[in-house]
Coordinates of C-alpha atoms and ligand atoms in Angstrom, one line a residue:
X1 CA 49.0 -39.9 44.1
X2 CA 45.4 -39.4 44.7
X3 CA 43.0 -39.7 41.8
X4 CA 40.7 -37.2 43.3
X5 CA 41.8 -33.6 43.2
X6 CA 41.1 -32.6 46.8
X7 CA 40.6 -29.0 45.9
X8 CA 37.9 -29.9 43.3
X9 CA 36.2 -32.3 45.7
X10 CA 36.0 -29.7 48.4
X11 CA 34.7 -27.2 46.0
X12 CA 31.8 -29.1 44.7
X13 CA 30.8 -30.3 48.1
X14 CA 31.1 -27.0 49.8
X15 CA 28.3 -24.6 50.5
X16 CA 29.4 -21.0 50.1
X17 CA 27.4 -18.9 52.6
X18 CA 26.7 -15.2 52.2
X19 CA 28.3 -13.7 55.2
X20 CA 29.3 -15.7 58.3
X21 CA 31.4 -14.8 61.4
X22 CA 35.1 -15.4 61.6
X23 CA 36.1 -16.7 65.0
X24 CA 39.8 -17.3 65.1
X25 CA 41.2 -15.0 67.7
X26 CA 41.1 -14.8 71.5
X27 CA 37.3 -15.4 71.7
X28 CA 37.7 -18.8 73.5
X29 CA 40.2 -17.5 75.9
X30 CA 38.3 -14.4 77.0
X31 CA 34.9 -16.2 77.3
X32 CA 36.5 -19.0 79.2
X33 CA 37.9 -16.4 81.7
X34 CA 34.3 -15.1 82.2
X35 CA 33.1 -18.7 82.9
X36 CA 36.0 -19.5 85.2
X37 CA 35.5 -16.3 87.2
X38 CA 31.7 -16.4 87.3
X39 CA 31.5 -12.9 85.7
X40 CA 28.9 -13.8 83.0
X41 CA 26.2 -11.2 83.3
X42 CA 25.9 -7.4 82.7
X43 CA 28.6 -6.3 85.0
X44 CA 32.2 -7.3 84.6
X45 CA 35.6 -6.1 83.4
X46 CA 35.0 -7.1 79.8
X47 CA 32.0 -4.8 79.5
X48 CA 34.2 -1.8 80.6
X49 CA 37.1 -2.9 78.5
X50 CA 35.0 -3.4 75.3
X51 CA 33.5 0.0 75.8
X52 CA 36.9 1.7 76.3
X53 CA 38.6 -0.1 73.4
X54 CA 35.7 0.5 71.1
X55 CA 35.6 4.2 71.9
X56 CA 39.3 4.4 71.2
X57 CA 39.0 2.5 68.0
X58 CA 36.4 4.9 66.5
X59 CA 37.7 7.9 68.3
X60 CA 34.7 8.7 70.5
X61 CA 34.8 10.0 74.1
X62 CA 32.3 7.5 75.3
X63 CA 30.9 4.2 74.3
X64 CA 27.9 2.4 75.9
X65 CA 27.5 -1.3 75.2
X66 CA 23.9 -2.4 74.5
X67 CA 22.1 -5.7 74.0
X68 CA 21.9 -5.1 70.3
X69 CA 22.1 -2.3 67.7
X70 CA 18.3 -1.7 67.6
X71 CA 18.3 -1.1 71.3
X72 CA 21.3 1.4 70.9
X73 CA 19.2 3.2 68.2
X74 CA 16.1 3.3 70.5
X75 CA 18.0 4.8 73.4
X76 CA 19.9 7.3 71.1
X77 CA 16.7 8.5 69.7
X78 CA 15.1 8.9 73.1
X79 CA 18.1 10.8 74.3
X80 CA 18.1 13.0 71.3
X81 CA 14.6 14.0 72.3
X82 CA 12.4 12.1 69.9
X83 CA 8.9 12.0 71.4
X84 CA 5.5 10.7 70.6
X85 CA 4.2 12.2 67.4
X86 CA 7.6 13.5 66.2
X87 CA 9.0 12.8 62.8
X88 CA 12.5 11.5 62.1
X89 CA 14.1 11.5 58.6
X90 CA 15.9 8.2 57.8
X91 CA 17.0 6.1 54.8
X92 CA 14.4 4.1 52.9
X93 CA 17.0 1.7 51.6
X94 CA 18.1 -0.1 54.7
X95 CA 17.4 -3.0 57.0
X96 CA 14.2 -2.2 59.0
X97 CA 15.9 -1.6 62.5
X98 CA 16.3 2.2 62.4
X99 CA 12.7 2.7 61.4
X100 CA 11.4 0.4 64.1
X101 CA 13.5 2.2 66.7
X102 CA 11.8 5.5 65.7
X103 CA 8.4 3.8 66.3
X104 CA 9.5 2.6 69.7
X105 CA 9.8 6.2 70.7
X106 CA 6.3 6.9 69.4
X107 CA 7.9 8.8 66.4
X108 CA 7.2 8.4 62.7
X109 CA 9.9 7.8 60.1
X110 CA 9.9 9.9 57.0
X111 CA 12.0 8.0 54.5
X112 CA 14.6 9.5 52.1
X113 CA 15.5 7.9 48.8
X114 CA 19.0 6.7 48.0
X115 CA 21.5 8.2 45.5
X116 CA 22.4 6.1 42.5
X117 CA 26.2 6.0 42.9
X118 CA 26.6 4.3 46.2
X119 CA 23.0 3.6 47.2
X120 CA 23.3 5.8 50.4
X121 CA 20.8 8.3 51.7
X122 CA 20.6 11.2 49.2
X123 CA 21.4 14.4 51.1
X124 CA 20.2 16.7 48.3
X125 CA 16.7 15.1 48.5
X126 CA 16.9 15.6 52.3
X127 CA 17.7 19.3 51.7
X128 CA 14.9 19.8 49.3
X129 CA 12.5 18.4 51.8
X130 CA 13.7 20.4 54.8
X131 CA 14.0 23.6 52.7
X132 CA 10.7 23.3 50.8
X133 CA 8.3 21.0 52.6
X134 CA 8.9 22.0 56.2
X135 CA 8.0 25.2 57.9
X136 CA 8.7 26.9 61.2
X137 CA 6.0 26.8 63.9
X138 CA 6.5 28.1 67.4
X139 CA 10.2 28.0 66.9
X140 CA 10.2 24.4 65.7
X141 CA 10.6 22.9 62.3
X142 CA 7.5 21.0 61.3
X143 CA 6.5 18.9 58.3
X144 CA 4.0 21.1 56.5
X145 CA 1.9 18.2 55.3
X146 CA 1.4 16.5 58.7
X147 CA 2.3 19.2 61.2
X148 CA 4.7 16.8 62.9
X149 CA 7.8 18.2 64.5
X150 CA 11.0 17.2 62.8
X151 CA 13.0 15.8 65.8
X152 CA 16.2 14.2 64.3
X153 CA 18.1 13.1 61.3
X154 CA 19.0 9.4 61.2
X155 CA 21.3 8.6 58.1
X156 CA 22.1 4.9 57.7
X157 CA 25.5 3.9 56.3
X158 CA 24.6 0.8 54.4
X159 CA 26.6 -2.1 53.0
X160 CA 29.9 -0.9 54.6
X161 CA 30.0 2.3 52.6
X162 CA 29.5 5.8 54.3
X163 CA 26.7 8.2 53.5
X164 CA 28.0 11.5 52.1
X165 CA 27.7 13.0 55.6
X166 CA 28.9 16.5 55.3
X167 CA 25.8 17.9 53.7
X168 CA 23.7 16.0 56.2
X169 CA 25.7 17.5 59.1
X170 CA 25.3 20.9 57.6
X171 CA 21.5 20.5 57.5
X172 CA 21.6 19.3 61.1
X173 CA 23.4 22.5 62.0
X174 CA 21.3 24.8 59.9
X175 CA 18.0 23.4 61.3
X176 CA 19.3 22.6 64.8
X177 CA 18.5 18.9 64.4
X178 CA 20.5 16.2 66.2
X179 CA 22.2 13.8 63.7
X180 CA 22.3 10.1 64.8
X181 CA 24.4 7.9 62.5
X182 CA 23.3 4.3 62.1
X183 CA 26.7 2.8 61.5
X184 CA 25.6 -0.8 62.2
X185 CA 26.7 -2.0 58.8
X186 CA 29.8 0.0 58.4
X187 CA 32.1 -0.3 61.4
X188 CA 35.6 0.3 60.1
X189 CA 34.6 2.5 57.2
X190 CA 36.0 6.0 56.9
X191 CA 34.3 9.2 55.6
X192 CA 36.9 11.7 54.5
X193 CA 39.4 10.0 56.6
X194 CA 37.3 9.9 59.8
X195 CA 35.6 6.7 61.2
X196 CA 31.8 6.6 60.6
X197 CA 29.7 6.8 63.7
X198 CA 31.5 9.7 65.4
X199 CA 30.7 12.5 63.0
X200 CA 27.2 13.1 64.1
X201 CA 25.9 13.7 67.7
X202 CA 25.6 10.0 68.4
X203 CA 26.5 6.8 66.5
X204 CA 25.1 3.3 66.8
X205 CA 26.7 0.0 65.9
X206 CA 25.5 -3.6 65.8
X207 CA 27.4 -6.8 66.6
X208 CA 24.8 -9.2 65.2
X209 CA 26.2 -12.5 63.7
X210 CA 26.5 -11.1 60.2
X211 CA 28.0 -7.7 60.9
X212 CA 31.7 -6.5 60.7
X213 CA 32.4 -8.0 64.2
X214 CA 30.0 -10.1 66.3
X215 CA 29.2 -10.8 69.9
X216 CA 26.4 -13.1 68.9
X217 CA 24.1 -10.2 69.5
X218 CA 25.1 -6.8 70.7
X219 CA 25.4 -3.1 70.0
X220 CA 27.1 0.1 70.9
X221 CA 26.2 3.7 71.3
X222 CA 29.0 6.2 70.9
X223 CA 29.0 10.0 71.6
X224 CA 31.3 12.8 72.7
X225 CA 28.6 14.2 75.0
X226 CA 29.3 12.9 78.5
X227 CA 25.8 13.8 79.8
X228 CA 24.2 11.7 77.0
X229 CA 26.6 8.8 77.6
X230 CA 25.6 8.9 81.3
X231 CA 22.0 9.0 80.4
X232 CA 22.4 6.1 77.9
X233 CA 24.0 4.0 80.7
X234 CA 21.1 4.9 83.0
X235 CA 18.4 4.1 80.5
X236 CA 19.9 0.8 79.4
X237 CA 20.1 -0.4 83.1
X238 CA 16.5 0.0 84.1
X239 CA 17.0 3.7 85.1
X240 CA 18.2 2.9 88.6
X241 CA 18.2 6.1 90.8
X242 CA 19.1 4.2 93.9
X243 CA 20.3 0.7 93.0
X244 CA 20.4 -0.5 96.6
X245 CA 17.0 0.7 97.6
X246 CA 15.5 0.0 94.1
X247 CA 14.3 3.5 93.5
X248 CA 13.4 4.4 89.8
X249 CA 12.1 7.7 88.7
X250 CA 11.7 6.8 85.0
X251 CA 11.0 3.9 82.8
X252 CA 14.3 2.4 81.8
X253 CA 15.2 -0.7 79.7
X254 CA 17.1 -3.9 80.3
X255 CA 19.4 -3.2 77.3
X256 CA 22.9 -3.9 78.7
X257 CA 25.4 -6.2 77.0
X258 CA 26.6 -9.1 79.1
X259 CA 30.2 -9.7 80.1
X260 CA 30.3 -12.9 78.1
X261 CA 29.3 -11.0 74.9
X262 CA 31.7 -8.2 75.7
X263 CA 34.5 -10.7 76.1
X264 CA 33.8 -11.9 72.6
X265 CA 33.6 -8.3 71.4
X266 CA 37.1 -7.5 72.7
X267 CA 38.5 -10.5 70.9
X268 CA 36.6 -9.6 67.7
X269 CA 37.7 -5.9 67.8
X270 CA 41.4 -7.1 67.9
X271 CA 40.8 -8.6 64.5
X272 CA 38.7 -5.8 62.9
X273 CA 41.5 -4.2 60.9
X274 CA 42.3 -7.6 59.4
X275 CA 38.6 -8.2 58.6
X276 CA 38.3 -4.9 56.8
X277 CA 41.4 -5.6 54.8
X278 CA 40.2 -9.0 53.8
X279 CA 36.7 -7.7 52.9
X280 CA 38.2 -4.9 50.8
X281 CA 40.3 -7.5 49.0
X282 CA 37.2 -9.6 48.3
X283 CA 35.4 -6.5 46.9
X284 CA 38.4 -5.8 44.7
X285 CA 38.5 -9.3 43.3
X286 CA 34.7 -9.2 42.5
X287 CA 35.3 -5.9 40.7
X288 CA 38.1 -7.4 38.7
X289 CA 36.2 -10.7 38.0
X290 CA 32.8 -9.2 37.2
X291 CA 33.5 -5.6 36.1
X292 CA 33.6 -6.5 32.4
X293 CA 30.4 -8.7 32.3
X294 CA 27.6 -7.0 30.3
X295 CA 24.6 -6.2 32.5
X296 CA 26.5 -6.4 35.8
X297 CA 27.3 -3.3 37.7
X298 CA 29.9 -3.9 40.4
X299 CA 30.1 -1.9 43.6
X300 CA 31.8 1.5 43.5
X301 CA 33.6 3.3 46.3
X302 CA 33.3 7.1 46.4
X303 CA 36.6 9.0 46.3
X304 CA 35.8 10.5 49.7
X305 CA 35.2 7.0 51.2
X306 CA 37.0 4.0 52.5
X307 CA 34.4 1.3 52.6
X308 CA 34.6 -1.5 55.1
X309 CA 33.1 -3.6 52.2
X310 CA 30.6 -5.3 54.6
X311 CA 28.2 -6.8 52.0
X312 CA 29.3 -7.0 48.4
X313 CA 26.3 -6.1 46.2
X314 CA 26.1 -6.2 42.4
X315 CA 23.3 -4.8 40.3
X316 CA 21.9 -6.8 37.4
X317 CA 20.4 -5.4 34.2
X318 CA 18.5 -8.5 33.2
X319 CA 18.3 -7.7 29.5
X320 CA 22.0 -7.3 28.8
X321 CA 23.1 -9.9 31.3
X322 CA 20.6 -12.4 29.9
X323 CA 19.1 -13.4 33.2
X324 CA 17.1 -11.8 35.9
X325 CA 18.4 -11.5 39.5
X326 CA 15.8 -14.0 40.6
X327 CA 16.9 -16.7 38.1
X328 CA 20.6 -16.0 38.9
X329 CA 19.9 -16.5 42.6
X330 CA 18.4 -19.9 41.9
X331 CA 21.3 -20.8 39.5
X332 CA 23.8 -19.9 42.1
X333 CA 21.9 -21.8 44.8
X334 CA 22.1 -25.0 42.6
X335 CA 25.8 -24.5 42.6
X336 CA 25.9 -24.3 46.4
X337 CA 26.3 -20.6 46.5
X338 CA 24.2 -18.4 48.7
X339 CA 23.1 -15.0 47.4
X340 CA 20.4 -12.6 48.5
X341 CA 18.5 -9.5 47.4
X342 CA 18.5 -6.3 49.3
X343 CA 15.7 -5.0 51.6
X344 CA 12.2 -4.0 50.6
X345 CA 12.4 -0.1 50.6
X346 CA 10.8 0.9 53.9
X347 CA 8.4 3.3 52.3
X348 CA 6.9 0.2 50.7
X349 CA 7.0 -2.0 53.8
X350 CA 3.6 -2.9 55.1
X351 CA 5.0 -2.3 58.6
X352 CA 5.9 1.3 57.8
X353 CA 4.2 2.5 54.7
X354 CA 5.0 6.1 54.6
X355 CA 6.1 8.9 52.3
X356 CA 9.5 8.8 50.6
X357 CA 11.3 12.0 50.2
X358 CA 12.6 12.1 46.6
X359 CA 10.0 9.5 45.4
X360 CA 11.8 6.3 46.2
X361 CA 12.4 5.2 42.6
X362 CA 16.1 4.4 43.2
X363 CA 15.5 2.3 46.2
X364 CA 12.7 0.5 44.3
X365 CA 15.0 -0.2 41.4
X366 CA 17.7 -1.5 43.7
X367 CA 15.2 -3.8 45.3
X368 CA 14.5 -5.2 41.9
X369 CA 18.0 -5.6 40.6
X370 CA 20.5 -5.9 43.5
X371 CA 22.1 -9.2 44.6
X372 CA 24.5 -9.6 47.5
X373 CA 27.3 -12.1 47.0
X374 CA 29.3 -14.3 49.4
X375 CA 31.8 -12.1 51.2
X376 CA 32.6 -13.7 54.6
X377 CA 36.0 -12.7 55.9
X378 CA 36.9 -16.4 55.6
X379 CA 35.9 -16.7 51.9
X380 CA 38.8 -18.3 50.1
X381 CA 40.1 -17.1 46.7
X382 CA 39.1 -20.5 45.3
X383 CA 35.5 -20.1 46.6
X384 CA 35.3 -16.6 45.2
X385 CA 36.6 -17.7 41.9
X386 CA 33.9 -20.3 41.8
X387 CA 31.2 -17.6 42.5
X388 CA 32.7 -15.4 39.7
X389 CA 32.9 -18.4 37.3
X390 CA 29.3 -19.4 38.0
X391 CA 28.0 -15.8 37.4
X392 CA 30.0 -15.5 34.2
X393 CA 28.7 -18.8 33.0
X394 CA 25.1 -17.9 33.8
X395 CA 25.5 -14.7 31.8
X396 CA 26.9 -16.5 28.8
X397 CA 24.3 -19.2 28.7
Ligands
PLP1 C1 21.9 -4.9 61.7 C2 21.4 -3.5 61.7 C3 20.9 -2.8 62.9 C4 20.9 -3.4 64.2 O1 20.6 -4.7 64.3 P1 20.6 -5.6 65.6 O2 20.3 -6.9 65.1 O3 19.6 -5.1 66.5 O4 22.0 -5.5 66.3 C5 20.5 -1.5 62.7 N1 20.6 -0.9 61.5 C6 21.0 -1.5 60.4 C7 21.0 -0.7 59.2 C8 21.4 -2.8 60.4 O5 21.8 -3.4 59.3

């Protein structure tokens, strides 16, 4: 009998990363087929197959594969009619990509604060702004303060949880504004039983390395509007009007996904339901393991939501927990556990400094007290117990 308990040995030696890909399906086989057949670039059967299977999975009529999620957002905003000088309302508590995409179109983001319960865009603050701070001018809705035309609504489903979308869609209808969902972080999540990303006019997804599924880098634009889908295909392939004679009437982009990446996407998509189930189980175990710790707020799921539990995030009230989020990060790091804060609210970002509808206090508080915990699909129960144990120990110290 070994004197070293192998589970213990592995445990102390192992680094537990925040959120890494899970590659255990048909990835090798499908990518090898691309290599063997020479179909490696932006044409090939896997691109078509990935688009078709993705569209079926989320229940969209069309899906257009893109080089990444940011590119999908850029093209979606352009197709929705966002032009230079326009304003687009989006979440302040999010990764920076959607705000950057607005700027690529020459537009200006106006940020909307989060709600406290699930940290998503607060539709009531959005309504207050549109009802009270905007006015009609020449048949268009403009921001009364800047005179900028409001061109679109861009709610971001963060951390795997949906935005409460119904009131946002109502506002879109009432004010005749296109709604583009940034579902990059929430593939597999349901809002009132429907997949996120297909409830607005267009939806965008990301397949970056840390997202629900990955193609290394990649994105998808989905829509039920066939004209828009066709236009997305046109714009993402350099706007070729006559591909044989090289005639282009517009500026397009080289935004297409390669067949190699799409092959990986097909293999990943086959495993998505299993990923969601595993991530939801991880979230449940954190809830059970940390829910009773003074000063720690676990993640809550709205009764109208089925979260994909992409990134498990706790909030720490330093006084009652006995340690700030900064010190806890270092303590966990010493134990070989990676943890990370959330994003700087975009209304405070030097890259975007702009107004925040609703003030932005909630996003600012979340920036100060939120901590993301390891939640890779492959996180073992033993690893997770270690994370829970280290956090409990830190709080008791
Ligand atoms: C990851 C992400 C994107 C897109 O990122 P890419 O790396 O360009 O694929 C867009 N929006 C949000 C909220 C994201 O988290």
